[in-house]
Amino acid sequence: MDRFRGEPQVAPTEDLARSAAAGDPAALEDLLQVIRPEVVRRCGRFLPCREDAEEAAQDVLLQVARKISTFQGRSRFSTWLYTVVANCCRQKYRELKRRSAEQAAPIEAERHVDPRTTSVIAGSRLDLLEALDRLEREHPQLVEPLVYRDICQLDYAEAAERAGIPLGTFKSRLHEARKQVRPWLTEAP
């Protein structure tokens, strides 16, 4: 209880995550409610279409509910969560891309939107997702450093820890990933 107002205190996200990981169903429910807005916002950074971002957010929340027992508390919960967000968004992008290829519909010229400029306001670009997809095919060991540092915006030490590699190796892979991705992001559509 808040001793000044007599209101119950809200458990910090990290505490809720530890309790949920230990099997507390009430903590899991509270955790899912607390993180939902942040998850939707993070998904929106990957996927420019609001409906797609919300769908990916639901996938993230489902994964958190299913996999919370794997959270060991060695790193911050937010780091663990950003990994789930990144993986679910990349999976959603692949699914949307696959669906689009299967159901190719004619595009009216005046309604065609350049995917490289779509949703710059939301801070996400489809060319980045395409570049990540290509990087994963060509250099899979470089994906995690780029996602953790440049998309999830984790500090270097935390990102290296999350990737499970030494800091020097992490920085080297991140440099190489940026070098690989840069020309793909500047290619004309």
Short mmCIF file of N, CA and C in Angstrom, two decimals:
data_model
loop_
_atom_site.label_atom_id
_atom_site.label_comp_id
_atom_site.label_asym_id
_atom_site.label_seq_id
_atom_site.Cartn_x
_atom_site.Cartn_y
_atom_site.Cartn_z
N MET A 1 0.83 -1.19 0.00
CA MET A 1 0.00 0.00 0.00
C MET A 1 0.87 1.25 0.00
N ASP A 2 0.45 2.25 -0.75
CA ASP A 2 1.12 3.54 -0.74
C ASP A 2 0.77 4.21 0.58
N ARG A 3 1.77 4.43 1.41
CA ARG A 3 1.49 4.92 2.76
C ARG A 3 0.97 6.35 2.78
N PHE A 4 1.12 7.07 1.67
CA PHE A 4 0.63 8.45 1.65
C PHE A 4 -0.80 8.55 1.14
N ARG A 5 -1.21 7.66 0.28
CA ARG A 5 -2.56 7.75 -0.30
C ARG A 5 -3.44 6.56 0.05
N GLY A 6 -2.86 5.54 0.64
CA GLY A 6 -3.65 4.36 0.98
C GLY A 6 -4.02 3.51 -0.23
N GLU A 7 -3.29 3.71 -1.37
CA GLU A 7 -3.57 2.95 -2.59
C GLU A 7 -2.56 1.82 -2.71
N PRO A 8 -2.96 0.71 -3.35
CA PRO A 8 -1.99 -0.36 -3.56
C PRO A 8 -0.91 0.10 -4.54
N GLN A 9 0.34 -0.31 -4.29
CA GLN A 9 1.42 0.04 -5.19
C GLN A 9 1.43 -0.94 -6.37
N VAL A 10 1.76 -0.43 -7.53
CA VAL A 10 1.86 -1.27 -8.72
C VAL A 10 3.27 -1.87 -8.74
N ALA A 11 3.33 -3.19 -8.86
CA ALA A 11 4.63 -3.86 -8.89
C ALA A 11 5.37 -3.48 -10.16
N PRO A 12 6.65 -3.17 -10.06
CA PRO A 12 7.42 -2.86 -11.27
C PRO A 12 7.40 -4.05 -12.23
N THR A 13 7.55 -3.73 -13.49
CA THR A 13 7.50 -4.75 -14.53
C THR A 13 8.48 -5.89 -14.27
N GLU A 14 9.69 -5.56 -13.83
CA GLU A 14 10.69 -6.59 -13.57
C GLU A 14 10.21 -7.58 -12.50
N ASP A 15 9.60 -7.04 -11.43
CA ASP A 15 9.09 -7.91 -10.36
C ASP A 15 7.94 -8.78 -10.87
N LEU A 16 7.06 -8.17 -11.66
CA LEU A 16 5.95 -8.95 -12.22
C LEU A 16 6.49 -10.07 -13.11
N ALA A 17 7.50 -9.76 -13.91
CA ALA A 17 8.07 -10.77 -14.81
C ALA A 17 8.68 -11.93 -14.02
N ARG A 18 9.42 -11.60 -12.96
CA ARG A 18 10.02 -12.67 -12.14
C ARG A 18 8.94 -13.55 -11.50
N SER A 19 7.89 -12.90 -10.99
CA SER A 19 6.79 -13.66 -10.36
C SER A 19 6.06 -14.51 -11.39
N ALA A 20 5.82 -13.94 -12.57
CA ALA A 20 5.15 -14.69 -13.63
C ALA A 20 6.01 -15.87 -14.08
N ALA A 21 7.31 -15.64 -14.19
CA ALA A 21 8.22 -16.72 -14.60
C ALA A 21 8.24 -17.84 -13.56
N ALA A 22 8.01 -17.47 -12.30
CA ALA A 22 7.98 -18.46 -11.22
C ALA A 22 6.64 -19.20 -11.16
N GLY A 23 5.69 -18.80 -12.03
CA GLY A 23 4.42 -19.53 -12.10
C GLY A 23 3.22 -18.82 -11.51
N ASP A 24 3.33 -17.56 -11.15
CA ASP A 24 2.20 -16.82 -10.56
C ASP A 24 1.28 -16.32 -11.68
N PRO A 25 0.07 -16.93 -11.83
CA PRO A 25 -0.83 -16.54 -12.92
C PRO A 25 -1.36 -15.11 -12.79
N ALA A 26 -1.55 -14.61 -11.58
CA ALA A 26 -2.02 -13.23 -11.40
C ALA A 26 -0.94 -12.25 -11.85
N ALA A 27 0.31 -12.56 -11.55
CA ALA A 27 1.41 -11.71 -11.98
C ALA A 27 1.52 -11.70 -13.50
N LEU A 28 1.30 -12.84 -14.13
CA LEU A 28 1.34 -12.92 -15.59
C LEU A 28 0.25 -12.04 -16.19
N GLU A 29 -0.93 -12.13 -15.67
CA GLU A 29 -2.03 -11.30 -16.19
C GLU A 29 -1.73 -9.81 -16.02
N ASP A 30 -1.23 -9.43 -14.86
CA ASP A 30 -0.86 -8.03 -14.62
C ASP A 30 0.26 -7.61 -15.57
N LEU A 31 1.24 -8.49 -15.75
CA LEU A 31 2.37 -8.19 -16.62
C LEU A 31 1.88 -7.94 -18.05
N LEU A 32 1.01 -8.79 -18.55
CA LEU A 32 0.51 -8.64 -19.92
C LEU A 32 -0.23 -7.32 -20.09
N GLN A 33 -0.99 -6.92 -19.08
CA GLN A 33 -1.69 -5.64 -19.16
C GLN A 33 -0.72 -4.47 -19.13
N VAL A 34 0.30 -4.56 -18.31
CA VAL A 34 1.27 -3.47 -18.17
C VAL A 34 2.09 -3.30 -19.45
N ILE A 35 2.50 -4.40 -20.08
CA ILE A 35 3.40 -4.30 -21.23
C ILE A 35 2.68 -4.07 -22.55
N ARG A 36 1.38 -4.30 -22.60
CA ARG A 36 0.65 -4.21 -23.87
C ARG A 36 0.90 -2.91 -24.64
N PRO A 37 0.76 -1.72 -24.02
CA PRO A 37 0.99 -0.49 -24.80
C PRO A 37 2.41 -0.39 -25.36
N GLU A 38 3.40 -0.81 -24.58
CA GLU A 38 4.79 -0.78 -25.05
C GLU A 38 5.00 -1.77 -26.18
N VAL A 39 4.37 -2.93 -26.09
CA VAL A 39 4.49 -3.94 -27.14
C VAL A 39 3.89 -3.42 -28.44
N VAL A 40 2.71 -2.82 -28.37
CA VAL A 40 2.08 -2.27 -29.58
C VAL A 40 2.97 -1.19 -30.19
N ARG A 41 3.53 -0.33 -29.35
CA ARG A 41 4.41 0.74 -29.83
C ARG A 41 5.66 0.16 -30.50
N ARG A 42 6.26 -0.83 -29.87
CA ARG A 42 7.46 -1.45 -30.44
C ARG A 42 7.15 -2.16 -31.75
N CYS A 43 6.03 -2.84 -31.81
CA CYS A 43 5.64 -3.51 -33.06
C CYS A 43 5.41 -2.48 -34.16
N GLY A 44 4.88 -1.33 -33.79
CA GLY A 44 4.67 -0.25 -34.76
C GLY A 44 5.96 0.28 -35.35
N ARG A 45 7.07 0.11 -34.64
CA ARG A 45 8.37 0.52 -35.18
C ARG A 45 8.82 -0.41 -36.29
N PHE A 46 8.36 -1.65 -36.25
CA PHE A 46 8.72 -2.63 -37.28
C PHE A 46 7.74 -2.62 -38.44
N LEU A 47 6.46 -2.58 -38.12
CA LEU A 47 5.41 -2.76 -39.12
C LEU A 47 4.59 -1.49 -39.26
N PRO A 48 4.64 -0.85 -40.43
CA PRO A 48 3.99 0.45 -40.59
C PRO A 48 2.47 0.42 -40.55
N CYS A 49 1.86 -0.67 -40.95
CA CYS A 49 0.39 -0.75 -40.94
C CYS A 49 -0.07 -1.06 -39.52
N ARG A 50 -0.94 -0.20 -38.98
CA ARG A 50 -1.39 -0.35 -37.60
C ARG A 50 -2.01 -1.72 -37.32
N GLU A 51 -2.80 -2.22 -38.25
CA GLU A 51 -3.44 -3.53 -38.05
C GLU A 51 -2.41 -4.64 -37.95
N ASP A 52 -1.38 -4.56 -38.80
CA ASP A 52 -0.32 -5.57 -38.76
C ASP A 52 0.46 -5.48 -37.45
N ALA A 53 0.72 -4.26 -37.01
CA ALA A 53 1.44 -4.06 -35.74
C ALA A 53 0.62 -4.60 -34.58
N GLU A 54 -0.68 -4.37 -34.59
CA GLU A 54 -1.53 -4.87 -33.51
C GLU A 54 -1.61 -6.40 -33.53
N GLU A 55 -1.65 -6.96 -34.74
CA GLU A 55 -1.65 -8.42 -34.85
C GLU A 55 -0.34 -9.00 -34.31
N ALA A 56 0.76 -8.37 -34.67
CA ALA A 56 2.07 -8.83 -34.17
C ALA A 56 2.13 -8.67 -32.66
N ALA A 57 1.55 -7.60 -32.14
CA ALA A 57 1.54 -7.38 -30.68
C ALA A 57 0.78 -8.50 -29.98
N GLN A 58 -0.31 -8.95 -30.58
CA GLN A 58 -1.05 -10.07 -29.99
C GLN A 58 -0.19 -11.33 -29.98
N ASP A 59 0.56 -11.53 -31.07
CA ASP A 59 1.47 -12.68 -31.13
C ASP A 59 2.54 -12.58 -30.04
N VAL A 60 3.04 -11.37 -29.82
CA VAL A 60 4.05 -11.15 -28.78
C VAL A 60 3.48 -11.50 -27.41
N LEU A 61 2.29 -10.97 -27.11
CA LEU A 61 1.68 -11.23 -25.80
C LEU A 61 1.42 -12.72 -25.60
N LEU A 62 1.02 -13.39 -26.66
CA LEU A 62 0.80 -14.84 -26.58
C LEU A 62 2.12 -15.56 -26.32
N GLN A 63 3.19 -15.15 -27.00
CA GLN A 63 4.50 -15.75 -26.78
C GLN A 63 5.00 -15.50 -25.36
N VAL A 64 4.76 -14.28 -24.86
CA VAL A 64 5.18 -13.96 -23.49
C VAL A 64 4.44 -14.89 -22.53
N ALA A 65 3.14 -15.04 -22.73
CA ALA A 65 2.35 -15.91 -21.84
C ALA A 65 2.84 -17.36 -21.90
N ARG A 66 3.17 -17.82 -23.10
CA ARG A 66 3.61 -19.21 -23.27
C ARG A 66 5.04 -19.44 -22.78
N LYS A 67 5.92 -18.45 -22.97
CA LYS A 67 7.35 -18.66 -22.75
C LYS A 67 7.91 -17.94 -21.52
N ILE A 68 7.06 -17.33 -20.72
CA ILE A 68 7.56 -16.55 -19.58
C ILE A 68 8.41 -17.40 -18.64
N SER A 69 8.14 -18.68 -18.59
CA SER A 69 8.92 -19.55 -17.71
C SER A 69 10.38 -19.65 -18.15
N THR A 70 10.68 -19.28 -19.41
CA THR A 70 12.06 -19.32 -19.89
C THR A 70 12.83 -18.05 -19.50
N PHE A 71 12.11 -17.03 -19.02
CA PHE A 71 12.79 -15.81 -18.57
C PHE A 71 13.48 -16.13 -17.25
N GLN A 72 14.82 -16.02 -17.25
CA GLN A 72 15.59 -16.42 -16.08
C GLN A 72 16.05 -15.25 -15.23
N GLY A 73 15.79 -14.03 -15.67
CA GLY A 73 16.16 -12.87 -14.88
C GLY A 73 17.63 -12.50 -14.92
N ARG A 74 18.41 -13.13 -15.80
CA ARG A 74 19.83 -12.78 -15.91
C ARG A 74 20.02 -11.41 -16.55
N SER A 75 19.10 -11.07 -17.45
CA SER A 75 19.10 -9.73 -18.03
C SER A 75 17.76 -9.09 -17.67
N ARG A 76 17.59 -7.85 -18.04
CA ARG A 76 16.32 -7.18 -17.74
C ARG A 76 15.20 -7.81 -18.55
N PHE A 77 14.00 -7.77 -18.00
CA PHE A 77 12.84 -8.30 -18.70
C PHE A 77 12.63 -7.55 -20.01
N SER A 78 12.85 -6.25 -20.02
CA SER A 78 12.65 -5.46 -21.24
C SER A 78 13.54 -5.97 -22.37
N THR A 79 14.74 -6.41 -22.05
CA THR A 79 15.63 -6.98 -23.06
C THR A 79 15.04 -8.27 -23.62
N TRP A 80 14.56 -9.12 -22.75
CA TRP A 80 13.94 -10.38 -23.16
C TRP A 80 12.72 -10.07 -24.01
N LEU A 81 11.93 -9.10 -23.58
CA LEU A 81 10.71 -8.74 -24.30
C LEU A 81 11.03 -8.20 -25.69
N TYR A 82 12.06 -7.35 -25.82
CA TYR A 82 12.40 -6.79 -27.12
C TYR A 82 12.81 -7.88 -28.09
N THR A 83 13.42 -8.92 -27.59
CA THR A 83 13.78 -10.05 -28.45
C THR A 83 12.52 -10.72 -28.98
N VAL A 84 11.55 -10.93 -28.10
CA VAL A 84 10.28 -11.54 -28.52
C VAL A 84 9.59 -10.64 -29.54
N VAL A 85 9.57 -9.33 -29.29
CA VAL A 85 8.95 -8.37 -30.21
C VAL A 85 9.63 -8.45 -31.58
N ALA A 86 10.95 -8.38 -31.59
CA ALA A 86 11.68 -8.41 -32.86
C ALA A 86 11.40 -9.69 -33.63
N ASN A 87 11.43 -10.82 -32.95
CA ASN A 87 11.19 -12.10 -33.62
C ASN A 87 9.77 -12.21 -34.14
N CYS A 88 8.78 -11.79 -33.36
CA CYS A 88 7.39 -11.87 -33.79
C CYS A 88 7.12 -10.92 -34.97
N CYS A 89 7.70 -9.73 -34.94
CA CYS A 89 7.50 -8.78 -36.03
C CYS A 89 8.15 -9.27 -37.31
N ARG A 90 9.34 -9.83 -37.19
CA ARG A 90 10.00 -10.37 -38.38
C ARG A 90 9.20 -11.55 -38.93
N GLN A 91 8.63 -12.36 -38.05
CA GLN A 91 7.80 -13.48 -38.49
C GLN A 91 6.53 -12.97 -39.18
N LYS A 92 5.91 -11.94 -38.62
CA LYS A 92 4.70 -11.36 -39.20
C LYS A 92 5.02 -10.79 -40.58
N TYR A 93 6.15 -10.12 -40.69
CA TYR A 93 6.56 -9.57 -41.99
C TYR A 93 6.72 -10.68 -43.02
N ARG A 94 7.37 -11.76 -42.65
CA ARG A 94 7.54 -12.89 -43.58
C ARG A 94 6.18 -13.45 -44.00
N GLU A 95 5.29 -13.56 -43.02
CA GLU A 95 3.95 -14.08 -43.30
C GLU A 95 3.21 -13.15 -44.27
N LEU A 96 3.28 -11.86 -44.04
CA LEU A 96 2.61 -10.89 -44.91
C LEU A 96 3.22 -10.93 -46.31
N LYS A 97 4.52 -11.05 -46.37
CA LYS A 97 5.21 -11.12 -47.65
C LYS A 97 4.80 -12.38 -48.42
N ARG A 98 4.73 -13.49 -47.70
CA ARG A 98 4.34 -14.76 -48.33
C ARG A 98 2.89 -14.67 -48.83
N ARG A 99 2.00 -14.13 -47.99
CA ARG A 99 0.59 -13.97 -48.39
C ARG A 99 0.47 -13.07 -49.61
N SER A 100 1.24 -12.01 -49.62
CA SER A 100 1.21 -11.06 -50.73
C SER A 100 1.65 -11.74 -52.03
N ALA A 101 2.66 -12.57 -51.95
CA ALA A 101 3.15 -13.28 -53.14
C ALA A 101 2.14 -14.30 -53.62
N GLU A 102 1.43 -14.92 -52.69
CA GLU A 102 0.43 -15.94 -53.06
C GLU A 102 -0.82 -15.31 -53.66
N GLN A 103 -1.17 -14.13 -53.22
CA GLN A 103 -2.39 -13.47 -53.66
C GLN A 103 -2.06 -12.19 -54.40
N ALA A 104 -1.20 -12.27 -55.38
CA ALA A 104 -0.81 -11.07 -56.11
C ALA A 104 -2.03 -10.45 -56.78
N ALA A 105 -2.31 -9.23 -56.41
CA ALA A 105 -3.44 -8.50 -56.98
C ALA A 105 -2.89 -7.36 -57.80
N PRO A 106 -3.58 -7.00 -58.89
CA PRO A 106 -3.10 -5.87 -59.68
C PRO A 106 -3.15 -4.59 -58.85
N ILE A 107 -2.11 -3.78 -58.98
CA ILE A 107 -2.01 -2.53 -58.22
C ILE A 107 -2.34 -1.38 -59.15
N GLU A 108 -3.29 -0.58 -58.75
CA GLU A 108 -3.63 0.60 -59.54
C GLU A 108 -2.48 1.58 -59.39
N ALA A 109 -2.01 2.13 -60.50
CA ALA A 109 -0.83 3.00 -60.49
C ALA A 109 -0.97 4.17 -59.53
N GLU A 110 -2.14 4.82 -59.50
CA GLU A 110 -2.30 5.99 -58.63
C GLU A 110 -2.38 5.61 -57.15
N ARG A 111 -2.64 4.36 -56.83
CA ARG A 111 -2.74 3.92 -55.44
C ARG A 111 -1.44 3.27 -54.96
N HIS A 112 -0.48 3.07 -55.86
CA HIS A 112 0.78 2.44 -55.49
C HIS A 112 1.58 3.36 -54.56
N VAL A 113 2.04 2.80 -53.46
CA VAL A 113 2.83 3.56 -52.50
C VAL A 113 4.21 2.93 -52.43
N ASP A 114 5.22 3.75 -52.46
CA ASP A 114 6.58 3.26 -52.36
C ASP A 114 6.81 2.73 -50.95
N PRO A 115 7.08 1.42 -50.78
CA PRO A 115 7.23 0.86 -49.44
C PRO A 115 8.41 1.45 -48.67
N ARG A 116 9.37 2.04 -49.37
CA ARG A 116 10.53 2.63 -48.69
C ARG A 116 10.18 3.91 -47.95
N THR A 117 9.08 4.53 -48.33
CA THR A 117 8.69 5.77 -47.65
C THR A 117 7.42 5.61 -46.84
N THR A 118 6.87 4.43 -46.84
CA THR A 118 5.65 4.19 -46.08
C THR A 118 5.92 4.28 -44.59
N SER A 119 5.12 5.03 -43.92
CA SER A 119 5.12 5.13 -42.47
C SER A 119 6.46 5.57 -41.88
N VAL A 120 7.05 6.58 -42.48
CA VAL A 120 8.25 7.16 -41.90
C VAL A 120 7.90 7.75 -40.53
N ILE A 121 6.67 8.24 -40.41
CA ILE A 121 6.21 8.81 -39.14
C ILE A 121 6.25 7.76 -38.04
N ALA A 122 5.84 6.55 -38.35
CA ALA A 122 5.82 5.48 -37.35
C ALA A 122 7.23 4.99 -37.04
N GLY A 123 8.21 5.45 -37.81
CA GLY A 123 9.59 5.06 -37.52
C GLY A 123 9.93 3.69 -38.04
N SER A 124 9.14 3.15 -38.93
CA SER A 124 9.47 1.83 -39.47
C SER A 124 9.49 1.92 -40.98
N ARG A 125 10.30 1.09 -41.57
CA ARG A 125 10.41 1.08 -43.02
C ARG A 125 10.43 -0.36 -43.48
N LEU A 126 9.65 -0.63 -44.52
CA LEU A 126 9.61 -1.99 -45.03
C LEU A 126 10.95 -2.39 -45.63
N ASP A 127 11.72 -1.43 -46.12
CA ASP A 127 13.02 -1.79 -46.68
C ASP A 127 13.95 -2.32 -45.59
N LEU A 128 13.78 -1.86 -44.37
CA LEU A 128 14.58 -2.38 -43.26
C LEU A 128 14.21 -3.84 -42.99
N LEU A 129 12.92 -4.14 -42.98
CA LEU A 129 12.49 -5.53 -42.77
C LEU A 129 13.00 -6.42 -43.89
N GLU A 130 12.94 -5.93 -45.10
CA GLU A 130 13.45 -6.69 -46.24
C GLU A 130 14.96 -6.91 -46.09
N ALA A 131 15.67 -5.88 -45.64
CA ALA A 131 17.11 -6.00 -45.45
C ALA A 131 17.42 -7.02 -44.35
N LEU A 132 16.65 -7.00 -43.26
CA LEU A 132 16.85 -7.99 -42.19
C LEU A 132 16.60 -9.40 -42.70
N ASP A 133 15.57 -9.55 -43.51
CA ASP A 133 15.25 -10.86 -44.08
C ASP A 133 16.41 -11.35 -44.96
N ARG A 134 16.95 -10.46 -45.77
CA ARG A 134 18.07 -10.81 -46.64
C ARG A 134 19.33 -11.11 -45.81
N LEU A 135 19.57 -10.28 -44.78
CA LEU A 135 20.72 -10.50 -43.92
C LEU A 135 20.63 -11.86 -43.23
N GLU A 136 19.44 -12.23 -42.83
CA GLU A 136 19.26 -13.53 -42.17
C GLU A 136 19.56 -14.68 -43.12
N ARG A 137 19.22 -14.52 -44.38
CA ARG A 137 19.52 -15.56 -45.37
C ARG A 137 21.01 -15.65 -45.66
N GLU A 138 21.67 -14.49 -45.77
CA GLU A 138 23.06 -14.46 -46.20
C GLU A 138 24.08 -14.51 -45.06
N HIS A 139 23.76 -13.89 -43.93
CA HIS A 139 24.68 -13.83 -42.79
C HIS A 139 23.89 -13.90 -41.48
N PRO A 140 23.34 -15.05 -41.15
CA PRO A 140 22.44 -15.14 -39.99
C PRO A 140 23.07 -14.71 -38.66
N GLN A 141 24.37 -14.86 -38.51
CA GLN A 141 25.02 -14.49 -37.25
C GLN A 141 25.05 -12.97 -37.05
N LEU A 142 24.75 -12.20 -38.08
CA LEU A 142 24.80 -10.74 -37.98
C LEU A 142 23.45 -10.11 -37.63
N VAL A 143 22.39 -10.91 -37.65
CA VAL A 143 21.04 -10.35 -37.43
C VAL A 143 20.85 -9.87 -35.99
N GLU A 144 21.17 -10.71 -35.02
CA GLU A 144 20.93 -10.35 -33.62
C GLU A 144 21.62 -9.05 -33.22
N PRO A 145 22.91 -8.87 -33.54
CA PRO A 145 23.54 -7.61 -33.15
C PRO A 145 22.82 -6.38 -33.73
N LEU A 146 22.42 -6.46 -34.99
CA LEU A 146 21.75 -5.33 -35.62
C LEU A 146 20.38 -5.08 -34.98
N VAL A 147 19.63 -6.12 -34.73
CA VAL A 147 18.30 -5.96 -34.14
C VAL A 147 18.41 -5.44 -32.71
N TYR A 148 19.27 -6.03 -31.90
CA TYR A 148 19.38 -5.61 -30.50
C TYR A 148 19.86 -4.17 -30.35
N ARG A 149 20.86 -3.79 -31.14
CA ARG A 149 21.44 -2.46 -30.96
C ARG A 149 20.68 -1.37 -31.72
N ASP A 150 20.41 -1.60 -33.00
CA ASP A 150 19.85 -0.53 -33.82
C ASP A 150 18.33 -0.46 -33.81
N ILE A 151 17.67 -1.56 -33.54
CA ILE A 151 16.20 -1.53 -33.53
C ILE A 151 15.67 -1.51 -32.11
N CYS A 152 16.14 -2.42 -31.29
CA CYS A 152 15.69 -2.44 -29.89
C CYS A 152 16.39 -1.37 -29.06
N GLN A 153 17.48 -0.82 -29.58
CA GLN A 153 18.22 0.26 -28.95
C GLN A 153 18.74 -0.09 -27.56
N LEU A 154 19.21 -1.32 -27.42
CA LEU A 154 19.84 -1.74 -26.17
C LEU A 154 21.26 -1.20 -26.15
N ASP A 155 21.80 -0.97 -24.96
CA ASP A 155 23.19 -0.53 -24.92
C ASP A 155 24.07 -1.72 -25.32
N TYR A 156 25.31 -1.43 -25.68
CA TYR A 156 26.19 -2.45 -26.23
C TYR A 156 26.37 -3.65 -25.29
N ALA A 157 26.62 -3.38 -24.02
CA ALA A 157 26.88 -4.47 -23.08
C ALA A 157 25.65 -5.37 -22.93
N GLU A 158 24.50 -4.76 -22.80
CA GLU A 158 23.27 -5.54 -22.63
C GLU A 158 22.95 -6.33 -23.90
N ALA A 159 23.15 -5.70 -25.05
CA ALA A 159 22.88 -6.38 -26.31
C ALA A 159 23.83 -7.56 -26.51
N ALA A 160 25.10 -7.37 -26.17
CA ALA A 160 26.08 -8.46 -26.29
C ALA A 160 25.72 -9.61 -25.36
N GLU A 161 25.30 -9.26 -24.15
CA GLU A 161 24.90 -10.29 -23.19
C GLU A 161 23.69 -11.06 -23.71
N ARG A 162 22.73 -10.34 -24.26
CA ARG A 162 21.52 -10.98 -24.79
C ARG A 162 21.86 -11.89 -25.97
N ALA A 163 22.81 -11.45 -26.79
CA ALA A 163 23.22 -12.26 -27.94
C ALA A 163 24.10 -13.44 -27.52
N GLY A 164 24.62 -13.38 -26.28
CA GLY A 164 25.44 -14.47 -25.77
C GLY A 164 26.84 -14.51 -26.36
N ILE A 165 27.36 -13.33 -26.72
CA ILE A 165 28.70 -13.27 -27.30
C ILE A 165 29.50 -12.17 -26.59
N PRO A 166 30.83 -12.26 -26.62
CA PRO A 166 31.65 -11.21 -26.00
C PRO A 166 31.40 -9.85 -26.65
N LEU A 167 31.61 -8.80 -25.90
CA LEU A 167 31.35 -7.44 -26.36
C LEU A 167 32.12 -7.11 -27.64
N GLY A 168 33.40 -7.49 -27.70
CA GLY A 168 34.20 -7.22 -28.89
C GLY A 168 33.65 -7.92 -30.12
N THR A 169 33.24 -9.16 -29.96
CA THR A 169 32.63 -9.91 -31.06
C THR A 169 31.33 -9.26 -31.48
N PHE A 170 30.54 -8.84 -30.49
CA PHE A 170 29.27 -8.17 -30.77
C PHE A 170 29.50 -6.93 -31.62
N LYS A 171 30.45 -6.09 -31.20
CA LYS A 171 30.72 -4.85 -31.93
C LYS A 171 31.20 -5.14 -33.35
N SER A 172 32.04 -6.15 -33.49
CA SER A 172 32.54 -6.53 -34.80
C SER A 172 31.39 -6.98 -35.71
N ARG A 173 30.51 -7.82 -35.17
CA ARG A 173 29.37 -8.31 -35.96
C ARG A 173 28.41 -7.18 -36.29
N LEU A 174 28.21 -6.27 -35.35
CA LEU A 174 27.33 -5.14 -35.60
C LEU A 174 27.89 -4.27 -36.73
N HIS A 175 29.20 -4.01 -36.68
CA HIS A 175 29.83 -3.23 -37.74
C HIS A 175 29.65 -3.91 -39.09
N GLU A 176 29.88 -5.20 -39.13
CA GLU A 176 29.73 -5.96 -40.37
C GLU A 176 28.28 -5.95 -40.84
N ALA A 177 27.33 -6.10 -39.92
CA ALA A 177 25.91 -6.08 -40.27
C ALA A 177 25.52 -4.74 -40.89
N ARG A 178 25.97 -3.67 -40.26
CA ARG A 178 25.66 -2.33 -40.80
C ARG A 178 26.26 -2.15 -42.19
N LYS A 179 27.48 -2.66 -42.36
CA LYS A 179 28.16 -2.56 -43.65
C LYS A 179 27.39 -3.33 -44.72
N GLN A 180 26.88 -4.51 -44.36
CA GLN A 180 26.11 -5.32 -45.31
C GLN A 180 24.78 -4.67 -45.67
N VAL A 181 24.09 -4.14 -44.66
CA VAL A 181 22.72 -3.64 -44.83
C VAL A 181 22.68 -2.27 -45.50
N ARG A 182 23.66 -1.44 -45.25
CA ARG A 182 23.65 -0.05 -45.75
C ARG A 182 23.34 0.04 -47.25
N PRO A 183 24.04 -0.70 -48.13
CA PRO A 183 23.72 -0.56 -49.55
C PRO A 183 22.31 -1.07 -49.91
N TRP A 184 21.82 -2.04 -49.18
CA TRP A 184 20.48 -2.55 -49.47
C TRP A 184 19.41 -1.50 -49.14
N LEU A 185 19.69 -0.70 -48.13
CA LEU A 185 18.72 0.33 -47.73
C LEU A 185 18.76 1.53 -48.65
N THR A 186 19.84 1.70 -49.42
CA THR A 186 19.94 2.86 -50.30
C THR A 186 19.66 2.50 -51.75
N GLU A 187 19.45 1.21 -52.05
CA GLU A 187 19.12 0.80 -53.43
C GLU A 187 17.79 1.38 -53.83
N ALA A 188 17.65 1.71 -55.07
CA ALA A 188 16.39 2.22 -55.58
C ALA A 188 15.37 1.09 -55.63
N PRO A 189 14.06 1.39 -55.44
CA PRO A 189 13.05 0.33 -55.47
C PRO A 189 12.93 -0.29 -56.84
#
